[in-house]
Amino acid sequence: MSQKPKGIIGILTGGGDVPGLNPAIRAVTIRALREGYKVIGIKRGWRGLIDIVRDKKADNSGNFFELTEDIVNKAGRTGGTFLHTSRTRASHVPLESVPQHLRDKYTEKINDLTPEVLQNLDFMGIDYLIPIGGDDTLSYGVRLSKEGVKVIAIPKTMDNDVPGTDYCIGFSTCITRTIELTHNLRTCAGSHERLLVLEVFGRYAGFSAMLPTLAGAANRCVIPEYQFNIDHLCELLCQDRYTNPSKYSVVLISEGATYSGGDMMFQSEEADMFGHKKLGGIGDHIANQLKELSPKFNNGETINVINQKLGYMVRCGNPDAMDSIVPMAYGNLALDLIGKGMHGRLVILRNGRYDNAPIEIVTSTKKLVDVDKFYNTERLRPKYNSFEFMPQMIL
């Protein structure tokens, strides 16, 4: 562009990576450049915005760079995020994570670096900021919006738990992969006549376990919203196995699921800046318990268990069709809002239609599975009621 740009748009990705982030970055960039804007890619989420050295002679290439059509076209067909990501909460930065050039200024155990973020945005000349992330990443977007930054947020998370929208980037690929991998593992379970236990993502919301089960990938699912009884689960799975000609049954376990009267299981006590400890172990524990309890519901004979944590296998690789199309639409929705001079908004899908909502909705409520409406607590699986007038993704 030979003329002065209409404005400068900053874009970043935070939290866990999912397929669909690069297509969203591409959509924003292509549309913005063709309408006369300059686009700055901010690296490593909010981390890139606190690491900047406000000196035009300083090398900030590790924190931000200008995006071009050539850059985003090459990346737009791939998974992950070429802008990189981190779980940084700029309002709650531990002393050991404060950038070296700010150590003299910020000396508390936990530091609010928002003043630096605001000055860094001004240093880059950012007129509009487009963060792409889940409820943690976008909650800081809400903070910046209240500080006067022109923020337009795009929801992303494989858990599909950002409030205000029926759909978050990454969810479809997660569900598609979960169904595919579960069906692949059936051959092992059926060959050895075992129970198949698969742990999937889902800290507080069980959508990523519910939808594959609803689609027939599993007999049962255990979700964070309902504390389950292990004896009851074992009895159901043994019944499912008995009635299956191939003598196996399948259960999907959300990583945030808990036993009756129990708590979440963590890999360690270390927490990220959002206060979340790394989950892990519930699948292993349930698998061991099922094997131990199985003689009680199988005429005294033990049933062996295949136990697999799907983990990053459902979030790696290229996006599916929906996670290629929705990010394109979300990116263009963001530019529509900029064209109208609007900000402080979250682009969304609601009742099958693209729309936008106040960004404050991200922090004003929680998006969880409605147990009474969608989950059969006696059968430990989704309810199969009428689908008339239901949203596309059901839940």
C-alpha positions in Angstrom: 0.0 0.0 0.0 1.4 3.3 -1.0 -1.2 5.4 0.9 -1.4 5.8 4.6 -3.5 2.9 6.1 -7.0 3.5 7.3 -5.9 2.0 10.6 -3.9 -0.7 12.3 -5.4 -3.9 13.4 -3.6 -6.2 16.0 -4.5 -9.9 16.2 -3.3 -12.5 18.7 -4.1 -16.1 19.7 -4.1 -17.2 23.3 -4.6 -20.4 25.4 -4.5 -23.9 23.8 -4.0 -24.3 20.1 -6.8 -25.7 18.0 -7.4 -26.3 14.3 -9.0 -23.2 12.8 -6.9 -20.5 14.3 -4.8 -19.9 11.1 -7.9 -19.7 8.9 -9.3 -17.0 11.2 -6.0 -15.0 11.1 -6.1 -15.4 7.3 -9.7 -14.2 7.0 -9.0 -11.1 9.2 -5.8 -10.2 7.3 -7.0 -10.7 3.7 -10.1 -8.6 4.3 -8.3 -5.9 6.3 -5.5 -5.5 3.8 -7.9 -5.2 0.8 -9.9 -2.5 2.7 -6.8 -0.5 3.4 -5.8 -1.5 6.9 -2.4 -2.6 8.2 -2.4 -5.8 10.2 0.0 -6.6 13.0 0.4 -10.2 14.3 1.2 -10.3 18.0 3.1 -13.4 19.0 2.4 -15.7 22.0 -0.9 -14.2 22.9 -0.9 -11.7 25.8 2.8 -12.6 26.4 3.8 -10.8 23.3 2.1 -7.6 24.5 4.0 -7.6 27.9 7.4 -8.4 26.4 7.6 -5.4 24.1 10.5 -2.9 24.6 9.2 0.5 23.7 12.2 1.6 21.7 12.1 1.9 17.9 15.7 0.6 17.8 14.8 -2.5 19.9 14.4 -5.8 18.2 10.7 -6.7 18.9 10.5 -9.3 16.1 9.9 -12.0 18.7 6.8 -10.1 19.9 5.1 -8.8 16.8 5.4 -8.4 13.0 3.4 -7.2 10.0 1.1 -9.7 8.3 0.9 -10.0 4.5 -1.3 -12.0 2.2 1.6 -14.2 1.3 2.2 -15.1 5.0 -1.4 -15.8 5.9 -2.2 -17.7 2.7 0.5 -20.2 3.3 -0.5 -20.7 7.0 -4.3 -20.5 6.4 -4.7 -24.1 5.3 -2.9 -25.5 8.4 -3.7 -26.3 12.0 -2.3 -24.7 15.1 -1.4 -21.0 15.2 1.6 -19.6 13.4 1.4 -16.6 15.8 2.1 -19.0 18.6 0.3 -18.9 21.9 0.7 -18.9 25.7 -1.4 -19.0 28.8 -0.5 -15.5 29.9 -2.8 -13.4 32.1 -1.3 -9.9 31.8 -3.2 -8.7 34.9 -1.7 -11.5 37.1 1.9 -12.0 36.2 4.1 -13.8 38.7 7.4 -12.0 39.5 9.4 -14.7 37.8 7.5 -14.1 34.6 7.9 -10.4 34.5 10.1 -9.4 31.6 13.6 -8.5 32.5 13.3 -4.9 31.4 10.4 -4.4 33.8 11.8 -6.1 36.9 12.8 -2.9 38.6 9.3 -1.5 38.2 7.2 -4.5 39.1 8.4 -6.3 42.3 5.3 -7.9 43.8 4.7 -11.6 43.9 1.8 -11.1 41.4 1.8 -8.0 39.2 -0.7 -6.3 37.0 1.1 -5.3 33.8 -2.0 -3.8 32.1 -0.4 -0.3 32.1 2.4 -1.7 30.1 0.0 -3.5 27.7 -1.9 -0.2 27.1 1.4 1.7 26.4 2.6 -1.1 24.1 -0.6 -1.0 22.1 -0.1 2.7 21.7 3.5 2.2 20.8 2.5 -0.1 17.9 -0.3 2.3 16.9 -3.0 -0.4 17.3 -6.5 1.0 16.5 -8.4 -2.3 16.9 -7.4 -5.4 18.8 -8.7 -8.9 17.8 -7.9 -11.6 20.4 -8.8 -15.1 19.5 -9.2 -17.4 22.4 -11.3 -19.2 25.1 -12.9 -17.7 28.1 -9.6 -17.2 29.9 -7.9 -15.3 27.0 -11.0 -13.3 26.3 -11.6 -12.4 29.9 -8.5 -10.2 29.7 -10.0 -8.8 26.4 -12.9 -7.7 28.5 -10.5 -6.0 30.9 -8.8 -4.1 28.0 -12.2 -3.2 26.6 -13.1 -1.5 29.9 -9.8 0.3 29.7 -10.8 1.9 26.4 -9.1 -0.5 23.9 -11.3 -1.2 20.8 -11.6 -5.0 21.2 -13.4 -7.4 19.0 -13.1 -11.0 20.2 -13.3 -14.3 18.4 -14.2 -17.4 20.4 -12.0 -20.4 20.2 -11.8 -23.6 22.3 -12.2 -27.3 21.7 -14.4 -27.5 24.9 -16.9 -25.1 23.2 -17.5 -23.4 26.6 -17.2 -19.7 25.8 -20.5 -18.1 26.9 -22.7 -16.3 24.4 -22.0 -18.4 21.4 -23.2 -21.8 20.2 -19.9 -22.5 18.5 -16.2 -22.0 19.2 -13.4 -22.5 16.7 -11.8 -26.0 17.1 -14.9 -27.8 18.5 -15.9 -29.5 15.3 -12.4 -30.9 14.6 -12.2 -32.1 18.2 -15.5 -34.0 17.9 -14.7 -35.4 14.5 -11.3 -36.7 15.7 -12.8 -38.1 18.9 -15.4 -40.0 16.9 -12.7 -41.3 14.4 -10.2 -42.3 17.1 -12.9 -44.0 19.2 -14.1 -46.0 16.2 -10.4 -47.0 15.4 -9.9 -48.2 19.0 -13.0 -50.3 18.8 -11.1 -52.9 16.8 -8.7 -53.5 19.8 -11.5 -53.5 22.4 -13.6 -55.9 20.3 -10.7 -58.2 19.5 -9.9 -58.7 23.2 -13.5 -58.3 24.6 -12.5 -55.5 26.8 -13.9 -52.3 28.2 -12.5 -49.2 26.4 -11.9 -46.0 28.5 -11.0 -42.8 26.7 -10.1 -39.6 28.5 -11.0 -36.4 26.5 -10.6 -32.7 27.1 -13.2 -30.8 29.2 -12.3 -29.1 32.5 -15.7 -27.7 33.5 -17.9 -28.5 30.5 -18.6 -31.9 29.1 -19.5 -31.0 25.5 -16.5 -32.8 24.0 -17.6 -36.1 25.7 -21.3 -35.6 25.1 -21.4 -35.0 21.4 -19.3 -38.0 20.3 -21.5 -40.2 22.6 -24.6 -38.6 21.1 -23.2 -39.5 17.7 -22.8 -43.2 18.7 -19.1 -43.3 19.3 -19.5 -44.5 23.0 -22.0 -46.3 25.1 -21.6 -43.9 28.1 -19.9 -40.6 29.0 -18.9 -39.1 32.3 -18.9 -35.2 32.4 -17.8 -32.6 34.9 -21.3 -31.3 35.5 -22.4 -34.5 37.2 -20.5 -36.5 39.9 -20.8 -40.2 39.0 -20.8 -43.4 41.0 -18.1 -45.8 39.8 -20.1 -48.9 40.7 -23.0 -47.7 38.7 -20.7 -46.9 35.7 -19.2 -50.3 35.9 -22.6 -52.0 36.0 -23.7 -50.1 32.9 -20.6 -50.9 30.9 -20.7 -54.6 31.8 -24.3 -54.7 30.6 -23.4 -52.9 27.4 -20.5 -55.4 26.9 -22.8 -58.4 27.6 -25.4 -57.3 25.0 -22.7 -56.4 22.3 -22.0 -59.4 20.0 -18.4 -58.4 20.0 -18.3 -58.2 23.8 -16.9 -54.8 24.4 -18.2 -51.4 25.5 -16.9 -47.8 25.5 -17.0 -44.8 27.8 -15.7 -41.3 27.3 -14.3 -39.5 30.4 -14.0 -35.7 30.5 -10.7 -34.8 32.2 -12.6 -32.7 34.7 -15.0 -35.5 35.7 -15.2 -36.3 39.4 -16.4 -39.2 41.6 -19.4 -38.7 43.9 -18.1 -36.6 46.8 -14.6 -36.3 45.1 -12.5 -33.6 43.5 -10.8 -33.1 40.2 -7.5 -35.0 39.6 -4.4 -33.0 38.8 -1.0 -33.9 37.4 0.6 -31.5 39.9 -0.2 -28.6 42.2 1.4 -26.0 39.9 -1.2 -23.6 38.5 -1.1 -21.3 35.4 -1.8 -17.5 35.6 -5.5 -18.2 35.4 -5.4 -20.4 38.5 -5.8 -23.7 36.6 -3.9 -26.7 37.7 -3.0 -29.2 34.9 -5.6 -31.9 34.8 -4.8 -35.6 34.3 -5.3 -39.0 35.8 -9.1 -39.5 36.0 -9.1 -41.8 33.0 -6.3 -44.0 34.5 -8.0 -44.1 37.8 -11.4 -45.1 36.4 -9.8 -47.8 34.2 -8.2 -49.4 37.2 -11.4 -49.2 39.2 -13.5 -50.7 36.4 -11.1 -53.7 36.1 -11.2 -54.2 39.9 -15.0 -53.9 40.1 -15.8 -55.9 37.0 -16.1 -59.4 38.6 -19.0 -58.0 40.6 -21.1 -57.5 37.5 -19.6 -60.2 35.3 -20.3 -63.5 37.1 -17.1 -63.2 39.1 -14.8 -62.9 36.1 -12.4 -59.9 35.6 -12.8 -57.8 32.4 -9.6 -56.2 31.2 -9.6 -52.6 30.2 -8.0 -50.6 27.3 -7.2 -47.1 28.6 -6.2 -44.3 26.3 -5.9 -40.5 26.8 -6.8 -38.9 23.4 -5.2 -35.6 24.5 -3.4 -33.7 21.8 -4.5 -36.2 19.0 -7.8 -34.4 18.8 -6.3 -30.9 18.6 -3.4 -31.3 16.3 -3.3 -31.3 12.5 -5.5 -29.5 10.0 -9.0 -28.2 10.6 -12.1 -30.0 9.3 -14.6 -28.4 7.0 -16.5 -26.6 9.8 -13.3 -25.3 11.3 -12.3 -23.9 8.0 -15.6 -22.2 7.2 -16.6 -20.8 10.6 -13.2 -19.0 11.2 -13.5 -17.4 7.7 -17.0 -16.1 8.7 -15.8 -15.0 12.2 -12.9 -13.1 10.7 -15.1 -11.3 8.3 -17.7 -10.5 11.0 -14.9 -8.8 13.0 -14.1 -6.6 9.9 -17.8 -5.9 9.5 -17.8 -4.5 13.0 -14.7 -2.4 12.5 -16.3 -1.0 9.3 -19.2 0.1 11.4 -17.0 1.6 14.0 -18.2 -0.9 16.6 -16.1 -2.6 19.3 -16.4 -4.3 22.7 -18.1 -7.1 20.9 -17.8 -10.9 20.6 -18.5 -12.5 17.2 -20.8 -15.5 17.6 -22.9 -18.2 16.1 -26.4 -18.4 17.7 -29.3 -20.6 16.5 -27.5 -21.3 13.3 -26.9 -17.6 12.4 -23.8 -15.4 12.7 -24.2 -12.5 15.0 -22.3 -10.5 17.7 -22.8 -9.9 21.4 -21.3 -7.7 24.1 -17.9 -8.9 25.0 -18.8 -8.8 28.7 -20.9 -11.9 28.2 -17.6 -13.9 28.4 -17.2 -13.1 32.1 -20.8 -12.6 33.1 -21.9 -16.3 33.0 -20.7 -19.9 32.6 -21.5 -22.2 29.6 -22.0 -25.7 30.9 -24.0 -28.8 29.9 -27.6 -28.4 31.1 -27.8 -31.7 32.9 -31.5 -31.7 33.5 -32.2 -31.1 29.8 -29.5 -33.0 28.0 -27.9 -35.7 30.3 -29.5 -38.9 31.6 -28.0 -39.3 35.0 -29.4 -42.8 35.4 -28.0 -44.0 32.1 -24.8 -41.8 32.1 -25.3 -40.7 28.5 -27.0 -37.9 26.5 -30.8 -37.8 26.4 -32.2 -38.7 23.0 -35.3 -36.5 22.8 -36.8 -34.4 20.0 -34.3 -32.5 18.0 -36.9 -30.1 16.5 -35.7 -26.5 16.6 -32.5 -27.5 18.5 -29.2 -25.7 17.6 -27.0 -27.4 15.0 -24.6 -28.7 17.7 -27.5 -29.8 19.9 -26.2 -28.7 23.2 
